[in-house]
Amino acid sequence: LILSAQGVADARAELVVRNIIEVEALPRAEACEVLQAIEASCRKFDSIIDLPYYACLSGLLTAGLASLPMVFHWNTAVWFDQHYVQMELPDLKEVETTLEVGAWTWNYMEPVLGTTSFLILCLQLARAQVLNLRLSPYSSFVLNHRAQRVAREFPKYDSRLVMQFATALR
């Protein structure tokens, strides 16, 4: 009971199994099968729910990796400059090393990278304040919605126990 109160998923699962045994008068093995059905219901929409996380991760990794050659690789920097920036190319003697290429591209990359870095910093601070205010960010909202949906789907069992089990699954 204490472990369940601390959010341990296995302890919460055990409480749900015991509730199933009590309500249905089933042997433990069959109650565990019902628990598996409840868990399957919990995970039914996980791939859709996780999609924003994967999209964000993919975009951030792509942007991060693409920024390196756009700053330090001469041919990529020249291509980017000709298609998007149209800044005057430096004398080739001024960009003989990777760091010299970076010094030239920094003229147009610094505002973009600096502004993006500041935006990320502001978003991190805003998220910290959201958590300080105990507001529910996306993941908490999704977990609570899942818990309520599963509790409605299995109304015979103690809704509080089913909801706690549903929120403990990650």
PDB file of C-alpha atoms in Angstrom:
ATOM      1  CA  LEU A   1       0.000   0.000   0.000  1.00  0.00           C
ATOM      2  CA  ILE A   2       2.845   2.364   0.860  1.00  0.00           C
ATOM      3  CA  LEU A   3       4.649   1.639  -2.404  1.00  0.00           C
ATOM      4  CA  SER A   4       1.432   2.256  -4.305  1.00  0.00           C
ATOM      5  CA  ALA A   5       1.065   5.619  -2.590  1.00  0.00           C
ATOM      6  CA  GLN A   6       4.632   6.404  -3.676  1.00  0.00           C
ATOM      7  CA  GLY A   7       3.702   5.757  -7.314  1.00  0.00           C
ATOM      8  CA  VAL A   8       5.355   2.365  -7.848  1.00  0.00           C
ATOM      9  CA  ALA A   9       3.615   0.849 -10.871  1.00  0.00           C
ATOM     10  CA  ASP A  10       3.954  -2.783  -9.725  1.00  0.00           C
ATOM     11  CA  ALA A  11       2.384  -1.987  -6.363  1.00  0.00           C
ATOM     12  CA  ARG A  12      -0.492  -0.196  -8.055  1.00  0.00           C
ATOM     13  CA  ALA A  13      -0.925  -3.176 -10.376  1.00  0.00           C
ATOM     14  CA  GLU A  14      -1.111  -5.482  -7.365  1.00  0.00           C
ATOM     15  CA  LEU A  15      -3.876  -3.374  -5.840  1.00  0.00           C
ATOM     16  CA  VAL A  16      -5.851  -3.506  -9.080  1.00  0.00           C
ATOM     17  CA  VAL A  17      -5.390  -7.297  -9.284  1.00  0.00           C
ATOM     18  CA  ARG A  18      -6.671  -7.669  -5.731  1.00  0.00           C
ATOM     19  CA  ASN A  19      -9.648  -5.441  -6.560  1.00  0.00           C
ATOM     20  CA  ILE A  20     -10.414  -7.572  -9.627  1.00  0.00           C
ATOM     21  CA  ILE A  21     -10.221 -10.746  -7.509  1.00  0.00           C
ATOM     22  CA  GLU A  22     -12.587  -9.211  -4.968  1.00  0.00           C
ATOM     23  CA  VAL A  23     -15.130  -7.897  -7.488  1.00  0.00           C
ATOM     24  CA  GLU A  24     -15.118 -10.806  -9.959  1.00  0.00           C
ATOM     25  CA  ALA A  25     -14.248 -13.664  -7.546  1.00  0.00           C
ATOM     26  CA  LEU A  26     -11.629 -14.813 -10.044  1.00  0.00           C
ATOM     27  CA  PRO A  27      -8.460 -16.779  -9.423  1.00  0.00           C
ATOM     28  CA  ARG A  28      -5.266 -14.717  -9.523  1.00  0.00           C
ATOM     29  CA  ALA A  29      -4.238 -15.934 -12.994  1.00  0.00           C
ATOM     30  CA  GLU A  30      -7.502 -14.740 -14.558  1.00  0.00           C
ATOM     31  CA  ALA A  31      -7.350 -11.470 -12.634  1.00  0.00           C
ATOM     32  CA  CYS A  32      -3.877 -10.911 -14.103  1.00  0.00           C
ATOM     33  CA  GLU A  33      -5.367 -11.393 -17.586  1.00  0.00           C
ATOM     34  CA  VAL A  34      -7.941  -8.681 -16.815  1.00  0.00           C
ATOM     35  CA  LEU A  35      -5.089  -6.461 -15.620  1.00  0.00           C
ATOM     36  CA  GLN A  36      -3.335  -7.056 -18.945  1.00  0.00           C
ATOM     37  CA  ALA A  37      -6.497  -5.915 -20.729  1.00  0.00           C
ATOM     38  CA  ILE A  38      -6.525  -2.772 -18.588  1.00  0.00           C
ATOM     39  CA  GLU A  39      -2.857  -2.165 -19.390  1.00  0.00           C
ATOM     40  CA  ALA A  40      -3.522  -2.699 -23.112  1.00  0.00           C
ATOM     41  CA  SER A  41      -6.284  -0.124 -22.887  1.00  0.00           C
ATOM     42  CA  CYS A  42      -3.862   2.270 -21.211  1.00  0.00           C
ATOM     43  CA  ARG A  43      -1.348   1.888 -24.024  1.00  0.00           C
ATOM     44  CA  LYS A  44      -3.902   1.966 -26.849  1.00  0.00           C
ATOM     45  CA  PHE A  45      -3.093   5.512 -27.982  1.00  0.00           C
ATOM     46  CA  ASP A  46       0.546   5.754 -26.866  1.00  0.00           C
ATOM     47  CA  SER A  47       1.933   5.944 -30.408  1.00  0.00           C
ATOM     48  CA  ILE A  48      -0.306   8.928 -31.203  1.00  0.00           C
ATOM     49  CA  ILE A  49       0.387  10.596 -27.864  1.00  0.00           C
ATOM     50  CA  ASP A  50       4.151  10.197 -28.319  1.00  0.00           C
ATOM     51  CA  LEU A  51       4.100  11.647 -31.845  1.00  0.00           C
ATOM     52  CA  PRO A  52       4.673  15.298 -30.788  1.00  0.00           C
ATOM     53  CA  TYR A  53       7.692  14.225 -28.723  1.00  0.00           C
ATOM     54  CA  TYR A  54       9.228  12.314 -31.641  1.00  0.00           C
ATOM     55  CA  ALA A  55       8.490  15.116 -34.110  1.00  0.00           C
ATOM     56  CA  CYS A  56      10.087  17.684 -31.825  1.00  0.00           C
ATOM     57  CA  LEU A  57      13.088  15.458 -31.163  1.00  0.00           C
ATOM     58  CA  SER A  58      13.589  14.826 -34.890  1.00  0.00           C
ATOM     59  CA  GLY A  59      13.320  18.503 -35.744  1.00  0.00           C
ATOM     60  CA  LEU A  60      15.704  19.569 -33.004  1.00  0.00           C
ATOM     61  CA  LEU A  61      18.303  16.950 -33.908  1.00  0.00           C
ATOM     62  CA  THR A  62      18.063  17.872 -37.586  1.00  0.00           C
ATOM     63  CA  ALA A  63      18.414  21.589 -36.867  1.00  0.00           C
ATOM     64  CA  GLY A  64      21.275  21.023 -34.455  1.00  0.00           C
ATOM     65  CA  LEU A  65      23.223  18.777 -36.799  1.00  0.00           C
ATOM     66  CA  ALA A  66      22.523  20.979 -39.836  1.00  0.00           C
ATOM     67  CA  SER A  67      23.820  24.069 -38.059  1.00  0.00           C
ATOM     68  CA  LEU A  68      27.362  22.686 -37.804  1.00  0.00           C
ATOM     69  CA  PRO A  69      28.127  22.420 -41.535  1.00  0.00           C
ATOM     70  CA  MET A  70      26.244  25.659 -42.240  1.00  0.00           C
ATOM     71  CA  VAL A  71      28.643  27.463 -39.905  1.00  0.00           C
ATOM     72  CA  PHE A  72      31.941  25.614 -40.399  1.00  0.00           C
ATOM     73  CA  HIS A  73      31.888  23.857 -43.818  1.00  0.00           C
ATOM     74  CA  TRP A  74      32.893  26.139 -46.682  1.00  0.00           C
ATOM     75  CA  ASN A  75      30.866  24.552 -49.512  1.00  0.00           C
ATOM     76  CA  THR A  76      27.700  24.257 -47.405  1.00  0.00           C
ATOM     77  CA  ALA A  77      28.123  27.817 -46.138  1.00  0.00           C
ATOM     78  CA  VAL A  78      28.577  29.154 -49.669  1.00  0.00           C
ATOM     79  CA  TRP A  79      25.497  27.261 -50.906  1.00  0.00           C
ATOM     80  CA  PHE A  80      23.416  28.551 -47.997  1.00  0.00           C
ATOM     81  CA  ASP A  81      24.738  32.078 -48.543  1.00  0.00           C
ATOM     82  CA  GLN A  82      23.915  32.057 -52.269  1.00  0.00           C
ATOM     83  CA  HIS A  83      20.376  30.693 -51.761  1.00  0.00           C
ATOM     84  CA  TYR A  84      19.252  32.455 -48.587  1.00  0.00           C
ATOM     85  CA  VAL A  85      21.624  35.147 -47.340  1.00  0.00           C
ATOM     86  CA  GLN A  86      23.259  36.665 -50.435  1.00  0.00           C
ATOM     87  CA  MET A  87      26.069  38.175 -48.438  1.00  0.00           C
ATOM     88  CA  GLU A  88      29.326  39.100 -50.167  1.00  0.00           C
ATOM     89  CA  LEU A  89      31.745  36.160 -50.191  1.00  0.00           C
ATOM     90  CA  PRO A  90      35.050  36.782 -48.415  1.00  0.00           C
ATOM     91  CA  ASP A  91      38.439  36.571 -50.075  1.00  0.00           C
ATOM     92  CA  LEU A  92      39.499  32.898 -50.178  1.00  0.00           C
ATOM     93  CA  LYS A  93      42.656  33.746 -48.210  1.00  0.00           C
ATOM     94  CA  GLU A  94      40.445  34.849 -45.302  1.00  0.00           C
ATOM     95  CA  VAL A  95      38.671  31.474 -45.016  1.00  0.00           C
ATOM     96  CA  GLU A  96      41.455  28.899 -45.263  1.00  0.00           C
ATOM     97  CA  THR A  97      40.583  27.110 -42.001  1.00  0.00           C
ATOM     98  CA  THR A  98      37.363  25.820 -40.508  1.00  0.00           C
ATOM     99  CA  LEU A  99      37.462  28.474 -37.803  1.00  0.00           C
ATOM    100  CA  GLU A 100      37.897  31.241 -40.383  1.00  0.00           C
ATOM    101  CA  VAL A 101      34.852  29.904 -42.255  1.00  0.00           C
ATOM    102  CA  GLY A 102      32.987  29.958 -38.932  1.00  0.00           C
ATOM    103  CA  ALA A 103      34.071  33.559 -38.315  1.00  0.00           C
ATOM    104  CA  TRP A 104      32.651  34.587 -41.718  1.00  0.00           C
ATOM    105  CA  THR A 105      29.383  32.632 -41.421  1.00  0.00           C
ATOM    106  CA  TRP A 106      28.883  33.848 -37.874  1.00  0.00           C
ATOM    107  CA  ASN A 107      27.962  37.243 -39.364  1.00  0.00           C
ATOM    108  CA  TYR A 108      24.632  35.831 -40.548  1.00  0.00           C
ATOM    109  CA  MET A 109      24.295  32.745 -38.324  1.00  0.00           C
ATOM    110  CA  GLU A 110      24.768  34.542 -34.997  1.00  0.00           C
ATOM    111  CA  PRO A 111      21.391  36.311 -35.013  1.00  0.00           C
ATOM    112  CA  VAL A 112      19.566  33.075 -35.848  1.00  0.00           C
ATOM    113  CA  LEU A 113      21.464  30.887 -33.378  1.00  0.00           C
ATOM    114  CA  GLY A 114      21.519  33.558 -30.679  1.00  0.00           C
ATOM    115  CA  THR A 115      17.806  34.246 -30.957  1.00  0.00           C
ATOM    116  CA  THR A 116      17.017  30.521 -30.976  1.00  0.00           C
ATOM    117  CA  SER A 117      19.187  29.992 -27.889  1.00  0.00           C
ATOM    118  CA  PHE A 118      17.413  32.834 -26.103  1.00  0.00           C
ATOM    119  CA  LEU A 119      14.023  31.417 -27.107  1.00  0.00           C
ATOM    120  CA  ILE A 120      14.985  27.999 -25.706  1.00  0.00           C
ATOM    121  CA  LEU A 121      16.132  29.626 -22.472  1.00  0.00           C
ATOM    122  CA  CYS A 122      12.814  31.504 -22.169  1.00  0.00           C
ATOM    123  CA  LEU A 123      10.832  28.329 -22.872  1.00  0.00           C
ATOM    124  CA  GLN A 124      12.787  26.438 -20.205  1.00  0.00           C
ATOM    125  CA  LEU A 125      12.125  29.193 -17.664  1.00  0.00           C
ATOM    126  CA  ALA A 126       8.448  29.302 -18.615  1.00  0.00           C
ATOM    127  CA  ARG A 127       8.176  25.529 -18.172  1.00  0.00           C
ATOM    128  CA  ALA A 128       9.792  25.788 -14.744  1.00  0.00           C
ATOM    129  CA  GLN A 129       7.218  28.402 -13.734  1.00  0.00           C
ATOM    130  CA  VAL A 130       4.384  26.237 -15.060  1.00  0.00           C
ATOM    131  CA  LEU A 131       5.631  23.421 -12.829  1.00  0.00           C
ATOM    132  CA  ASN A 132       6.056  25.795  -9.868  1.00  0.00           C
ATOM    133  CA  LEU A 133       2.427  26.841 -10.290  1.00  0.00           C
ATOM    134  CA  ARG A 134       1.456  23.155 -10.383  1.00  0.00           C
ATOM    135  CA  LEU A 135      -0.162  23.597 -13.754  1.00  0.00           C
ATOM    136  CA  SER A 136      -0.509  20.505 -15.853  1.00  0.00           C
ATOM    137  CA  PRO A 137       1.814  20.347 -18.858  1.00  0.00           C
ATOM    138  CA  TYR A 138       1.039  18.126 -21.830  1.00  0.00           C
ATOM    139  CA  SER A 139       2.278  14.843 -20.352  1.00  0.00           C
ATOM    140  CA  SER A 140       0.276  15.267 -17.129  1.00  0.00           C
ATOM    141  CA  PHE A 141      -2.797  16.197 -19.133  1.00  0.00           C
ATOM    142  CA  VAL A 142      -2.421  13.098 -21.301  1.00  0.00           C
ATOM    143  CA  LEU A 143      -1.866  10.788 -18.308  1.00  0.00           C
ATOM    144  CA  ASN A 144      -4.902  12.164 -16.484  1.00  0.00           C
ATOM    145  CA  HIS A 145      -7.050  11.875 -19.606  1.00  0.00           C
ATOM    146  CA  ARG A 146      -5.871   8.284 -20.098  1.00  0.00           C
ATOM    147  CA  ALA A 147      -6.653   7.444 -16.459  1.00  0.00           C
ATOM    148  CA  GLN A 148     -10.184   8.805 -16.739  1.00  0.00           C
ATOM    149  CA  ARG A 149     -10.793   7.013 -20.042  1.00  0.00           C
ATOM    150  CA  VAL A 150      -9.597   3.656 -18.706  1.00  0.00           C
ATOM    151  CA  ALA A 151     -11.613   4.052 -15.491  1.00  0.00           C
ATOM    152  CA  ARG A 152     -14.737   4.650 -17.604  1.00  0.00           C
ATOM    153  CA  GLU A 153     -13.870   1.631 -19.756  1.00  0.00           C
ATOM    154  CA  PHE A 154     -13.622  -0.634 -16.689  1.00  0.00           C
ATOM    155  CA  PRO A 155     -16.386   0.681 -14.395  1.00  0.00           C
ATOM    156  CA  LYS A 156     -16.710  -2.515 -12.320  1.00  0.00           C
ATOM    157  CA  TYR A 157     -13.408  -1.905 -10.570  1.00  0.00           C
ATOM    158  CA  ASP A 158     -12.418   0.783  -8.091  1.00  0.00           C
ATOM    159  CA  SER A 159     -11.943   3.813 -10.342  1.00  0.00           C
ATOM    160  CA  ARG A 160      -9.379   5.368  -8.032  1.00  0.00           C
ATOM    161  CA  LEU A 161      -7.158   2.260  -8.181  1.00  0.00           C
ATOM    162  CA  VAL A 162      -7.536   1.933 -11.959  1.00  0.00           C
ATOM    163  CA  MET A 163      -6.712   5.620 -12.440  1.00  0.00           C
ATOM    164  CA  GLN A 164      -3.640   5.387 -10.206  1.00  0.00           C
ATOM    165  CA  PHE A 165      -2.463   2.331 -12.152  1.00  0.00           C
ATOM    166  CA  ALA A 166      -3.033   4.089 -15.484  1.00  0.00           C
ATOM    167  CA  THR A 167      -1.014   7.132 -14.427  1.00  0.00           C
ATOM    168  CA  ALA A 168       1.835   4.980 -13.082  1.00  0.00           C
ATOM    169  CA  LEU A 169       2.455   3.329 -16.462  1.00  0.00           C
ATOM    170  CA  ARG A 170       5.068   5.079 -18.559  1.00  0.00           C
TER     171      ARG A 170
END
